[in-house]
CSV table of C-alpha atoms and ligand atoms in Angstrom, one decimal:
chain,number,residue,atom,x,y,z
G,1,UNK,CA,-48.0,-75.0,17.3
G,2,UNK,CA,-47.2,-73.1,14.3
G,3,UNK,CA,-49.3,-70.5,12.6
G,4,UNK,CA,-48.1,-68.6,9.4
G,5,UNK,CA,-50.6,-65.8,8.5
G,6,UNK,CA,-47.8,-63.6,6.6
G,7,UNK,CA,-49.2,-66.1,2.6
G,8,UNK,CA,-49.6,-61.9,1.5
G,9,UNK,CA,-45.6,-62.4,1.7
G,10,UNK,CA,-45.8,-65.7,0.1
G,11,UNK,CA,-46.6,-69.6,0.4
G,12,UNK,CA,-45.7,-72.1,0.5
G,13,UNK,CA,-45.8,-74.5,-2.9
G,14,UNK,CA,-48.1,-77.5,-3.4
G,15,UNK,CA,-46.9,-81.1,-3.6
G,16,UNK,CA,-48.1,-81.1,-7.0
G,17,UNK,CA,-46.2,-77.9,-8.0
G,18,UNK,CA,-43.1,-79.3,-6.5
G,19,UNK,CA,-42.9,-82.3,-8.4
G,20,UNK,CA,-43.4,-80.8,-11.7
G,21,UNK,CA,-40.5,-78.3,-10.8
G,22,UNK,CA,-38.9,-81.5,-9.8
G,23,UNK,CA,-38.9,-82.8,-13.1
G,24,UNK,CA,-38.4,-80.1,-15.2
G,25,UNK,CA,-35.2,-79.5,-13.4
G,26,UNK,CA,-34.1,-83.4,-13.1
G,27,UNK,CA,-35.6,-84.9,-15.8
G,28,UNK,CA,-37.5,-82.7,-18.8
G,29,UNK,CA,-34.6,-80.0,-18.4
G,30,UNK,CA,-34.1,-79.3,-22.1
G,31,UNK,CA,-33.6,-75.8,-23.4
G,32,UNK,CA,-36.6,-74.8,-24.9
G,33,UNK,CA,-34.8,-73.0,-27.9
G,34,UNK,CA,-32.8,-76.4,-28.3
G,35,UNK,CA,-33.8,-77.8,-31.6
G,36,UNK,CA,-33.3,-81.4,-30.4
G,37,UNK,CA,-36.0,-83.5,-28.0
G,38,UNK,CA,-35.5,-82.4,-24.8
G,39,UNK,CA,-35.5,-78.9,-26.4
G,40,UNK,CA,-38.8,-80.2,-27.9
G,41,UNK,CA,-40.1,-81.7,-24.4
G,42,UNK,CA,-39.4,-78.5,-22.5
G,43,UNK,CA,-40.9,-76.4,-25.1
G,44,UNK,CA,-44.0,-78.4,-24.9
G,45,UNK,CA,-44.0,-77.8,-21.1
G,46,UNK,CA,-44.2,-73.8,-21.7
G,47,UNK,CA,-47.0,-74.1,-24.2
G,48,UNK,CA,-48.9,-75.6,-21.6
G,49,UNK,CA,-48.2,-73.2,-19.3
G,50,UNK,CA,-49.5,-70.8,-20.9
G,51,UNK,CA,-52.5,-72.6,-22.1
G,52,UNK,CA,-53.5,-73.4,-18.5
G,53,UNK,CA,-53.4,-69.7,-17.3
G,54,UNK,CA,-54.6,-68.3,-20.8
G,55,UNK,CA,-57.4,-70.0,-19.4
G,56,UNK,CA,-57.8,-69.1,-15.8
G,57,UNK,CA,-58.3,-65.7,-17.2
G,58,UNK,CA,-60.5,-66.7,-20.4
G,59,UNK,CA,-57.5,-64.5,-22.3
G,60,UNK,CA,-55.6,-66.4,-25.5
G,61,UNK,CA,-52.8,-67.9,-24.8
G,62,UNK,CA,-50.0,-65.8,-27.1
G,63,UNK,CA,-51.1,-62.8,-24.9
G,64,UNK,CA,-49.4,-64.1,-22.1
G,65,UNK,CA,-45.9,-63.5,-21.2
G,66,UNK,CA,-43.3,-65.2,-18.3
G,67,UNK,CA,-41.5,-62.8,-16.0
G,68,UNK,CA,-39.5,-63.4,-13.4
G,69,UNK,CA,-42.5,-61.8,-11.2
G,70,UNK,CA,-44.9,-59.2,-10.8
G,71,UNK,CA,-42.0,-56.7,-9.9
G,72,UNK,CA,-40.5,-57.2,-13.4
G,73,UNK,CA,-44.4,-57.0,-14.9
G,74,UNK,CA,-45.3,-53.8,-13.5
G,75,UNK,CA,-41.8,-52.0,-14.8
G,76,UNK,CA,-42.4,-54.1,-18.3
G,77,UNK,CA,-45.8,-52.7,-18.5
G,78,UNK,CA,-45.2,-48.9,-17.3
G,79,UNK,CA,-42.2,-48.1,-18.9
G,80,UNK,CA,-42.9,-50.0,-22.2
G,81,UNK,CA,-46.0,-49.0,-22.9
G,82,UNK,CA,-44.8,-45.3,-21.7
G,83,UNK,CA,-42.3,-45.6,-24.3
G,84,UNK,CA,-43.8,-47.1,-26.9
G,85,UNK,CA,-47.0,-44.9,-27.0
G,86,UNK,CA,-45.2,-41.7,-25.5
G,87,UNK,CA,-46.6,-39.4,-28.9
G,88,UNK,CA,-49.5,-40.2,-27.7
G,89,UNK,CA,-49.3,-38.0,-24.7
G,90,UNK,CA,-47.5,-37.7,-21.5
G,91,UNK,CA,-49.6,-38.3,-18.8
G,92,UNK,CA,-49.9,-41.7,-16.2
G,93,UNK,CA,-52.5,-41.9,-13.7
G,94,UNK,CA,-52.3,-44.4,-10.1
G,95,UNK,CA,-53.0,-44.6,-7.1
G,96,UNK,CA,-51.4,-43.4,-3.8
G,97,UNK,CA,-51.8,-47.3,-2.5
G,98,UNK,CA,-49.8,-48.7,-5.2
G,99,UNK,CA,-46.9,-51.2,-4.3
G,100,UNK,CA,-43.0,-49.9,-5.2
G,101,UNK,CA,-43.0,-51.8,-8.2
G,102,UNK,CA,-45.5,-49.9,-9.8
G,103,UNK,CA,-44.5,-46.6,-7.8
G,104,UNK,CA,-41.0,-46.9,-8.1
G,105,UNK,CA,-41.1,-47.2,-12.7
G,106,UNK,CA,-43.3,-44.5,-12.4
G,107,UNK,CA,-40.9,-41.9,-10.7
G,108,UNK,CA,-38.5,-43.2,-13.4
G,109,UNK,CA,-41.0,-41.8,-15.5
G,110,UNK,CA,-41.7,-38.6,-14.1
G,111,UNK,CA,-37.5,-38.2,-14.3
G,112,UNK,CA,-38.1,-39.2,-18.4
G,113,UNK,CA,-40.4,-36.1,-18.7
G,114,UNK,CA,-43.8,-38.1,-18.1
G,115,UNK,CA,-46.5,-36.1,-16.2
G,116,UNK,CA,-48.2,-38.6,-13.1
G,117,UNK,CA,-51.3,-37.9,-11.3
G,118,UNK,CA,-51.7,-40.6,-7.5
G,119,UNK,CA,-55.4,-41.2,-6.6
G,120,UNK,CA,-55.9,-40.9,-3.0
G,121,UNK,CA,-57.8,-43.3,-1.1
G,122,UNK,CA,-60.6,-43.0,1.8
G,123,UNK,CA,-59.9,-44.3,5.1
G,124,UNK,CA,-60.2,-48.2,3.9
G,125,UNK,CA,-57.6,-47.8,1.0
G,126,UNK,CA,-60.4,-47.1,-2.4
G,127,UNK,CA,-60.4,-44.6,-4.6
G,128,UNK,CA,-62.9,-42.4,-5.7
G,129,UNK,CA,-64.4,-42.4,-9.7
G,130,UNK,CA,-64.9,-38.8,-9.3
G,131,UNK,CA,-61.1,-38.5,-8.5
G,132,UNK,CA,-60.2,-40.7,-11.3
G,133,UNK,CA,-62.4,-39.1,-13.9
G,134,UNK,CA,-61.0,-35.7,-13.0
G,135,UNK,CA,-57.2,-36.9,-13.5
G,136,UNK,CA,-58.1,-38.0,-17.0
G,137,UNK,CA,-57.4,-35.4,-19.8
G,138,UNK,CA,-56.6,-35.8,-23.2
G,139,UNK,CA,-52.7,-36.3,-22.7
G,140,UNK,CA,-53.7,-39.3,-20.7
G,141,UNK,CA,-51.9,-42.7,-22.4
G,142,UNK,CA,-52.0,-45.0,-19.4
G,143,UNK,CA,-53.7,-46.2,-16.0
G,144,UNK,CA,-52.0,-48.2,-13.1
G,145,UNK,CA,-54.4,-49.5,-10.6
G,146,UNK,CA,-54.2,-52.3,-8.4
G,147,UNK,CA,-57.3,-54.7,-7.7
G,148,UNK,CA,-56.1,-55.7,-4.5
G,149,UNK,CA,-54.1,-54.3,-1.5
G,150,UNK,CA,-51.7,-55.8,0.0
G,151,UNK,CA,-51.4,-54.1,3.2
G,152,UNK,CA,-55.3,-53.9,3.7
G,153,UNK,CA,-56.9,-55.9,1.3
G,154,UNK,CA,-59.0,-53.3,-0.1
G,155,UNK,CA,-60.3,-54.0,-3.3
G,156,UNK,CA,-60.3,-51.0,-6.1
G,157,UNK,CA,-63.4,-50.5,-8.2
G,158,UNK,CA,-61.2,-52.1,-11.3
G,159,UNK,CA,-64.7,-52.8,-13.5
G,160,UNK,CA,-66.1,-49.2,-13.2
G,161,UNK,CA,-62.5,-47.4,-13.5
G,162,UNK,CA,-62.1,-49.3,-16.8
G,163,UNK,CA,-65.4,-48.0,-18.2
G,164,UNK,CA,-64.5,-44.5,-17.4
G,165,UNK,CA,-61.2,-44.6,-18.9
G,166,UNK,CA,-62.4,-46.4,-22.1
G,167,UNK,CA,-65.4,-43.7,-22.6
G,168,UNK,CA,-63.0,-40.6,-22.4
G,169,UNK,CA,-60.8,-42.7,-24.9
G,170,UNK,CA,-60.5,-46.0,-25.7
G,171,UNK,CA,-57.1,-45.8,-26.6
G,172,UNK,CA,-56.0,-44.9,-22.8
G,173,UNK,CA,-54.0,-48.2,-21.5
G,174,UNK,CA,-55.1,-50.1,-18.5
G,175,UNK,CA,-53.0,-51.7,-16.4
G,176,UNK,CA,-53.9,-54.1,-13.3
G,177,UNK,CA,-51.4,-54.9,-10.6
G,178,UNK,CA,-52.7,-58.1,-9.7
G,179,UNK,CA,-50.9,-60.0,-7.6
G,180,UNK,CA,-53.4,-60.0,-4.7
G,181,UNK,CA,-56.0,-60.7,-6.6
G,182,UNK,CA,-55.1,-63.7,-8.9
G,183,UNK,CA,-56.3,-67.2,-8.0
G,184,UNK,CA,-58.3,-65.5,-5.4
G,185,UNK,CA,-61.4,-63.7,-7.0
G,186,UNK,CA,-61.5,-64.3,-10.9
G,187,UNK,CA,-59.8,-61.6,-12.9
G,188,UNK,CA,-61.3,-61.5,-16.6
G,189,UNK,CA,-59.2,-59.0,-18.4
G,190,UNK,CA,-61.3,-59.2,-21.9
G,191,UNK,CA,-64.5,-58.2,-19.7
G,192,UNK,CA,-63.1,-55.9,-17.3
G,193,UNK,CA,-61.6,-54.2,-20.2
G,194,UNK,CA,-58.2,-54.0,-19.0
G,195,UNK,CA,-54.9,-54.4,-21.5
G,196,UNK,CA,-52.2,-55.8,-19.0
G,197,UNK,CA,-52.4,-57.5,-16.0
G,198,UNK,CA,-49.2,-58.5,-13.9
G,199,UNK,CA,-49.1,-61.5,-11.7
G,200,UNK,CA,-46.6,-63.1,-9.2
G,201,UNK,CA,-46.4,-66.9,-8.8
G,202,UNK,CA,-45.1,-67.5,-5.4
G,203,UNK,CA,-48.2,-65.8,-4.0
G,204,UNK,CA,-50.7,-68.6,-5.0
G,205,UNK,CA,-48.6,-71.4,-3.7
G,206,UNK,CA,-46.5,-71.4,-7.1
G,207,UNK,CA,-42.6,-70.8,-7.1
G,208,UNK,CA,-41.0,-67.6,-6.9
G,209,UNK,CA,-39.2,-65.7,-9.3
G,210,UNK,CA,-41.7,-65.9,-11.5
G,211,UNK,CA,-44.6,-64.5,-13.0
G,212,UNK,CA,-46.4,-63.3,-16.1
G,213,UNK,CA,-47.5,-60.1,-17.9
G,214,UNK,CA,-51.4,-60.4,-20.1
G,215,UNK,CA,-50.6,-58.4,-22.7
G,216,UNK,CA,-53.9,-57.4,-24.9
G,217,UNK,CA,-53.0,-58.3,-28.3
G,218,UNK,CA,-53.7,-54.7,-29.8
G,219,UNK,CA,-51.3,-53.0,-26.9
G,220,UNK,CA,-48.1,-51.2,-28.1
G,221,UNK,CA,-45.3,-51.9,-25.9
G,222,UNK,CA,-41.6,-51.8,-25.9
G,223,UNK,CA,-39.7,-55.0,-24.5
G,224,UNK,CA,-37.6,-54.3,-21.8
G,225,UNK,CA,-35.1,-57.0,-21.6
G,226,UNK,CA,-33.1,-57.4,-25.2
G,227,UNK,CA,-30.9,-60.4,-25.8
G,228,UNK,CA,-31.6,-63.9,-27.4
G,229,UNK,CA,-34.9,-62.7,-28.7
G,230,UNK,CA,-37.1,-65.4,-26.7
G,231,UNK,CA,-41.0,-64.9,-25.9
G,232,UNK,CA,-41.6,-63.4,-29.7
G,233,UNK,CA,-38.4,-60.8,-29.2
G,234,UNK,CA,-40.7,-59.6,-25.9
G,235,UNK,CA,-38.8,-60.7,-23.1
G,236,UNK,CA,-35.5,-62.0,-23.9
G,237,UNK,CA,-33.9,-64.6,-21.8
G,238,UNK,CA,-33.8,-68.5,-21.3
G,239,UNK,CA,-37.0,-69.4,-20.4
G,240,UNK,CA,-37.8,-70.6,-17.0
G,241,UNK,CA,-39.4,-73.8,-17.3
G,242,UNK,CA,-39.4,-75.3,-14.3
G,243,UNK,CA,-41.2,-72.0,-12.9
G,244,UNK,CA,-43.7,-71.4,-15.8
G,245,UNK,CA,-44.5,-75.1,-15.2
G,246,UNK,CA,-45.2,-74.7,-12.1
G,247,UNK,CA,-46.9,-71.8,-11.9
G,248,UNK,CA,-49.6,-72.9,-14.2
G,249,UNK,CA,-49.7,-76.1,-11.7
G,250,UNK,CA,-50.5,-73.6,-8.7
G,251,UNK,CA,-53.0,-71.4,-11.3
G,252,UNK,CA,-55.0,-74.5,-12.0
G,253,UNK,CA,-55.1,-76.1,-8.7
G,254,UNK,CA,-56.1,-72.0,-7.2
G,255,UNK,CA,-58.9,-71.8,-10.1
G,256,UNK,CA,-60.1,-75.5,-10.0
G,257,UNK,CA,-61.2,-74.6,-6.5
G,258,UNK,CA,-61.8,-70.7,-6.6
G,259,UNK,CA,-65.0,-71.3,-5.0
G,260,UNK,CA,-64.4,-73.4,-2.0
G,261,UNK,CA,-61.3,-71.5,-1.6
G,262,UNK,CA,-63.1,-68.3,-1.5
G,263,UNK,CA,-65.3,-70.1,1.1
G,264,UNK,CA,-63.2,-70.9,3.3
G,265,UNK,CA,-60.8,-67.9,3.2
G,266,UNK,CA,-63.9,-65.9,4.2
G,267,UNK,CA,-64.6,-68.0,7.3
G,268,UNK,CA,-60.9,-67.7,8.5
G,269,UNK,CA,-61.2,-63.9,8.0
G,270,UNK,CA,-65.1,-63.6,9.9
G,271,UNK,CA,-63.4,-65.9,12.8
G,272,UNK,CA,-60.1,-63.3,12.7
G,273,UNK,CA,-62.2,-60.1,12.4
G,274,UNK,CA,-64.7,-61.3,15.3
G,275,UNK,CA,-61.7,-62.3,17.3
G,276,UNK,CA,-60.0,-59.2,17.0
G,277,UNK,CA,-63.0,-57.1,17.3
G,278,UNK,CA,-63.5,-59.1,21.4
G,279,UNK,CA,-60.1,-58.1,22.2
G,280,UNK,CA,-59.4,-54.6,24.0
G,281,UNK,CA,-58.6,-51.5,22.0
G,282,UNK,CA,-57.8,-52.8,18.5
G,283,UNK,CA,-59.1,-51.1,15.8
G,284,UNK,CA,-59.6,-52.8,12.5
G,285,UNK,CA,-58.7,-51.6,9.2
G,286,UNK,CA,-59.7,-54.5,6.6
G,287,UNK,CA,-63.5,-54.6,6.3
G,288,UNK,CA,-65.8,-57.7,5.5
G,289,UNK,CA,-68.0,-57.7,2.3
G,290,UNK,CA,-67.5,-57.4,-1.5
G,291,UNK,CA,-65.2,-54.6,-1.2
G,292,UNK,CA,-62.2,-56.1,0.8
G,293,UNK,CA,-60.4,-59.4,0.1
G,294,UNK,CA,-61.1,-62.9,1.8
G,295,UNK,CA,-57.6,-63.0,2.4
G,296,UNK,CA,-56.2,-60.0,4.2
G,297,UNK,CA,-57.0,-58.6,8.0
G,298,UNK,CA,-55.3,-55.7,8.8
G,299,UNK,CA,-55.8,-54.4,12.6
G,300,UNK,CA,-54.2,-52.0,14.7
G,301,UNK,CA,-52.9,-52.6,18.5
G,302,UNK,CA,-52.1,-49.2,20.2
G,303,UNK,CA,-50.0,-48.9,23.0
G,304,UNK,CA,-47.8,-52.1,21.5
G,305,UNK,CA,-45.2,-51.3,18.4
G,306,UNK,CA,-45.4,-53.4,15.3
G,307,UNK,CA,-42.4,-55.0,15.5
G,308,UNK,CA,-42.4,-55.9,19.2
G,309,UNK,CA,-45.7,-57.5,18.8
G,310,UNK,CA,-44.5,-59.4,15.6
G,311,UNK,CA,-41.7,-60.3,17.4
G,312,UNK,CA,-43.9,-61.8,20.3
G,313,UNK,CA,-46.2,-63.6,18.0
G,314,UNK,CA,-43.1,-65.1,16.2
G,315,UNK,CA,-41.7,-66.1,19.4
G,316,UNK,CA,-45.1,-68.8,19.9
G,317,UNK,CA,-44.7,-69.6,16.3
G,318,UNK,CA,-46.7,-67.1,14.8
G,319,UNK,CA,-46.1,-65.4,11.6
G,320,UNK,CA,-47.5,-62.4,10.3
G,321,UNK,CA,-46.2,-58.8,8.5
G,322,UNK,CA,-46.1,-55.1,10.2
G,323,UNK,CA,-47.6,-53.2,6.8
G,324,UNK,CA,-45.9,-55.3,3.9
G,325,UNK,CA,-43.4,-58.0,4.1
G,326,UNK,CA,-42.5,-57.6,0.0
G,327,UNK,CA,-40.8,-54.6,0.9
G,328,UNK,CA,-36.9,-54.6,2.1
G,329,UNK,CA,-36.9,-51.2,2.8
G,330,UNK,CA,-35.7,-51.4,6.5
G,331,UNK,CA,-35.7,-47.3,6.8
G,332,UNK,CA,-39.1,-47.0,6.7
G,333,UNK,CA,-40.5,-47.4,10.1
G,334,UNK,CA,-44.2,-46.9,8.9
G,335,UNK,CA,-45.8,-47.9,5.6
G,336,UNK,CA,-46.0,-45.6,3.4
G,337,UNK,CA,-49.2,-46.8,1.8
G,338,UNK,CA,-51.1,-47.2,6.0
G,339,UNK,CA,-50.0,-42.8,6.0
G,340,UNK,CA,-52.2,-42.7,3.0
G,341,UNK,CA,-54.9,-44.0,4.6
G,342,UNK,CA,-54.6,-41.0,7.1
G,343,UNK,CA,-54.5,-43.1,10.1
G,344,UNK,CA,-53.1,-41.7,13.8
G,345,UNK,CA,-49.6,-41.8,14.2
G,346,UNK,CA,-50.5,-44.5,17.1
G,347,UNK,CA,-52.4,-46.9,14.8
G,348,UNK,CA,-49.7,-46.3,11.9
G,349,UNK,CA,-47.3,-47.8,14.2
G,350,UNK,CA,-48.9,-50.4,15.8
G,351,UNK,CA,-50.4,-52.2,13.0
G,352,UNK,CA,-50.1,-55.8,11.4
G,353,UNK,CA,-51.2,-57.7,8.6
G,354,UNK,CA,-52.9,-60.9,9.0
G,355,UNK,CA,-53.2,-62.6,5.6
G,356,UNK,CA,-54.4,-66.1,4.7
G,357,UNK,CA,-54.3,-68.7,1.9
G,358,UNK,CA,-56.7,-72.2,0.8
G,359,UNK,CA,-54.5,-74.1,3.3
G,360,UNK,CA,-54.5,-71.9,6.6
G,361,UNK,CA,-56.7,-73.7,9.1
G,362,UNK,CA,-59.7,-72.3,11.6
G,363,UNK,CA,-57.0,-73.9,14.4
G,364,UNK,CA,-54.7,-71.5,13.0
G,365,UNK,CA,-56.5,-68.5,13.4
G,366,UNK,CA,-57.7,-69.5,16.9
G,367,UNK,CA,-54.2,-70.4,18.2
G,368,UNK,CA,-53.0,-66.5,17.0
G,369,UNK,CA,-56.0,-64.9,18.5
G,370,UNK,CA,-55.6,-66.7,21.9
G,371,UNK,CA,-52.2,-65.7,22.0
G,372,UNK,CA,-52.6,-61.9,21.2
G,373,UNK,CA,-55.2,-62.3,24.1
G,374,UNK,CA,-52.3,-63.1,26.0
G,375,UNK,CA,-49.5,-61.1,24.9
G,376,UNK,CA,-51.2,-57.5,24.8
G,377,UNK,CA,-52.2,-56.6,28.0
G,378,UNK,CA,-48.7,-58.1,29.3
G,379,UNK,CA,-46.5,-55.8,26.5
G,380,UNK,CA,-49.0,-52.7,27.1
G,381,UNK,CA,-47.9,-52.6,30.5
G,382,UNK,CA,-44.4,-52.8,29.6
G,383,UNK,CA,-44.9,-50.4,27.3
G,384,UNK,CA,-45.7,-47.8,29.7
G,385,UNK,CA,-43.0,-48.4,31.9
U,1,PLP,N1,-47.5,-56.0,-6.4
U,1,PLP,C1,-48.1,-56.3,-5.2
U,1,PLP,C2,-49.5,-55.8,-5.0
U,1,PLP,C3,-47.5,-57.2,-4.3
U,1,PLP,O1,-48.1,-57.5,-3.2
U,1,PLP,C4,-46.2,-57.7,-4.6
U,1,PLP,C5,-45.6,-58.5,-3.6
U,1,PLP,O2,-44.5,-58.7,-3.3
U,1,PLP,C6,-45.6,-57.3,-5.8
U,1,PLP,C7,-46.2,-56.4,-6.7
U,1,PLP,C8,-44.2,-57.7,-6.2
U,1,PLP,O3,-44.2,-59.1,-6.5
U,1,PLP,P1,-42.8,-59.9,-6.6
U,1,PLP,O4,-42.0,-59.5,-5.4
U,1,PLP,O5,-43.1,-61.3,-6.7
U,1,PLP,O6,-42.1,-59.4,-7.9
């Protein structure tokens, strides 16, 4: 039996996402810039695209933009919009929690002369208004916040930070990092008020090395990659058909069933989190309700390392992540986002991340706990030794 619990990582595609990368690589493999038909063809294949996930996120469909992926989003949306409204003021705002490729453009920053403030979080990963309304001042040009974790699923308070920033001044930028969250709750950036939103394909079953940005129409940004002036001068480079296609594939297949999806994911994560909760000594960090993803179970197992338990579990077929799997950053042995969360050094190293998609099965979730049942008391002993 196999169980992969690590879709935070990625997932696998659809059938119906690889046949239309399939043909767009085979068949329909025209240049898009190409004046000709298949130029024509292909071009028709991006418009569509971006139709399909203009309207996943009721958003228009020039204010979207392909990436090669939310890593290339988030530095596109920091450091352009830094750049371009930099007389504006110095000042960024984020959050401790945030993944590298939002942290990482932001220390660029900081070297560039910008000023940045990091939320903390509470023990389950949220940030506090109060905090958030402090940070802003009038130097204040942009916000970074993602709506969900990826190590613990925790689910920021996106709605009522964007009401705060917008009354101290609507001009103020808001950015979403929203790779966890896309095709898994609906994300309605004209509603929640925010002006960019970056989102990764391969994490709703789409391919990877791709992605897009929302830009809101009125935002002033600078492009980041120049060259043969593709996506309106924005984002230079020939466009990736084959992945825009099927990205929007895997974007309408997650939204045409957001609600049974949501369903189920919830039921995998009540079976995990009850599971868990029976077995001896593991202390849970994900919680259940409206402030926590479907998707995401994060526990702790003291007395057993990460990586030895991950190693066991992947050893019976089972695949999950210790902190984040998007990560390469071998030197770190704990995540730096779990520290933040000021857990004990024993449950900092000793945790892993269970995460689900629309396709993982109850048999699944069973097989993993049954086997952790198994494992711990057997590597807690030898752990002691
Ligand atoms: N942001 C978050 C919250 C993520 O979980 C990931 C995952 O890898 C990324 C950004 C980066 O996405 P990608 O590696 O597809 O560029």
């Amino acid at each position: 039996m196999e169980a992969y619990l690590d879709n935070s990582a990625t997932t696998r595609c659809t059938e119906a996402v690889r046949e239309v990368v399939v043909r767009t690589m085979m068949e329909d493999y025209g240049n898009p810039s190409s004046k000709h038909m298949k130029g024509v063809e292909a071009e028709r294949y991006l418009r569509e695209a971006r139709e399909t996930i203009a309207k996943t996120l009721k958003v228009h469909e020039k204010e979207i933009y392909f990436t090669s992926g939310a890593t290339e989003s988030n530095n596109w949306a920091l450091i352009g919009a830094a750049m371009a409204n930099q007389r504006a003021g110095k000042h960024l705002i984020t959050t401790a929690v945030e993944h590298a490729a939002v942290l990482l453009p932001l220390h660029y920053l900081e070297e560039q002369g910008f000023r940045v403030t990091y939320l903390p979080v509470d023990e389950r990963g949220h940030i506090s208004l109060k905090d958030l309304e402090e940070a802003l001042d009038d130097d204040t040009i942009l916000v970074s916040m993602m709506y969900v974790n990826n190590e613990v699923g925790a689910i920021e308070p996106v709605a009522e930070a964007a009401k705060l920033i917008k009354k101290r001044n609507p001009k103020i930028l808001f950015h979403v990092d929203g790779v966890q969250a896309y095709g898994k709750l609906p994300v309605y950036p004209k509603k929640l008020e925010i002006d960019m939103l970056s989102v990764s394909a391969h994490k709703i079953h789409g391919p990877k090395g791709i992605g897009f940005l929302y830009i809101n129409d009125k935002v002033k940004i600078h492009p980041l990659l120049l060259g043969g002036g593709q996506q309106k001068g924005m984002r230079s480079g020939t466009d990736n058909v084959p992945g825009a296609a099927g990205m929007a594939q895997a974007a309408k297949e997650a939204y045409e069933h957001l609600e049974e999806h949501t369903a189920h994911l919830l039921k995998l994560k009540a079976t995990m989190m009850e599971g868990l909760a029976k077995l001896p000594s593991v202390v849970i960090h994900s919680e259940e309700g409206s402030k926590s993803a479907p998707h995401i179970v994060s526990a702790a197992f003291p007395g057993v390392r990460s990586e030895v338990l991950l190693h066991a579990l992947e050893e019976r077929g089972i695949y999950v992540s210790a902190g984040s799997a998007c990560s390469s950053n071998k030197k770190l042995p704990v995540s730096a986002v779990l520290k933040e969360l000021h857990l004990r050094q024993e449950l900092l190293e000793s945790t892993l991340r269970f995460s689900f998609s629309a396709y993982t099965t109850e048999e699944e979730i069973t097989y993993c706990l049954a086997t952790l049942n198994e494992l711990l008391p057997v590597l807690r002993r030898y752990a002691r030794h």
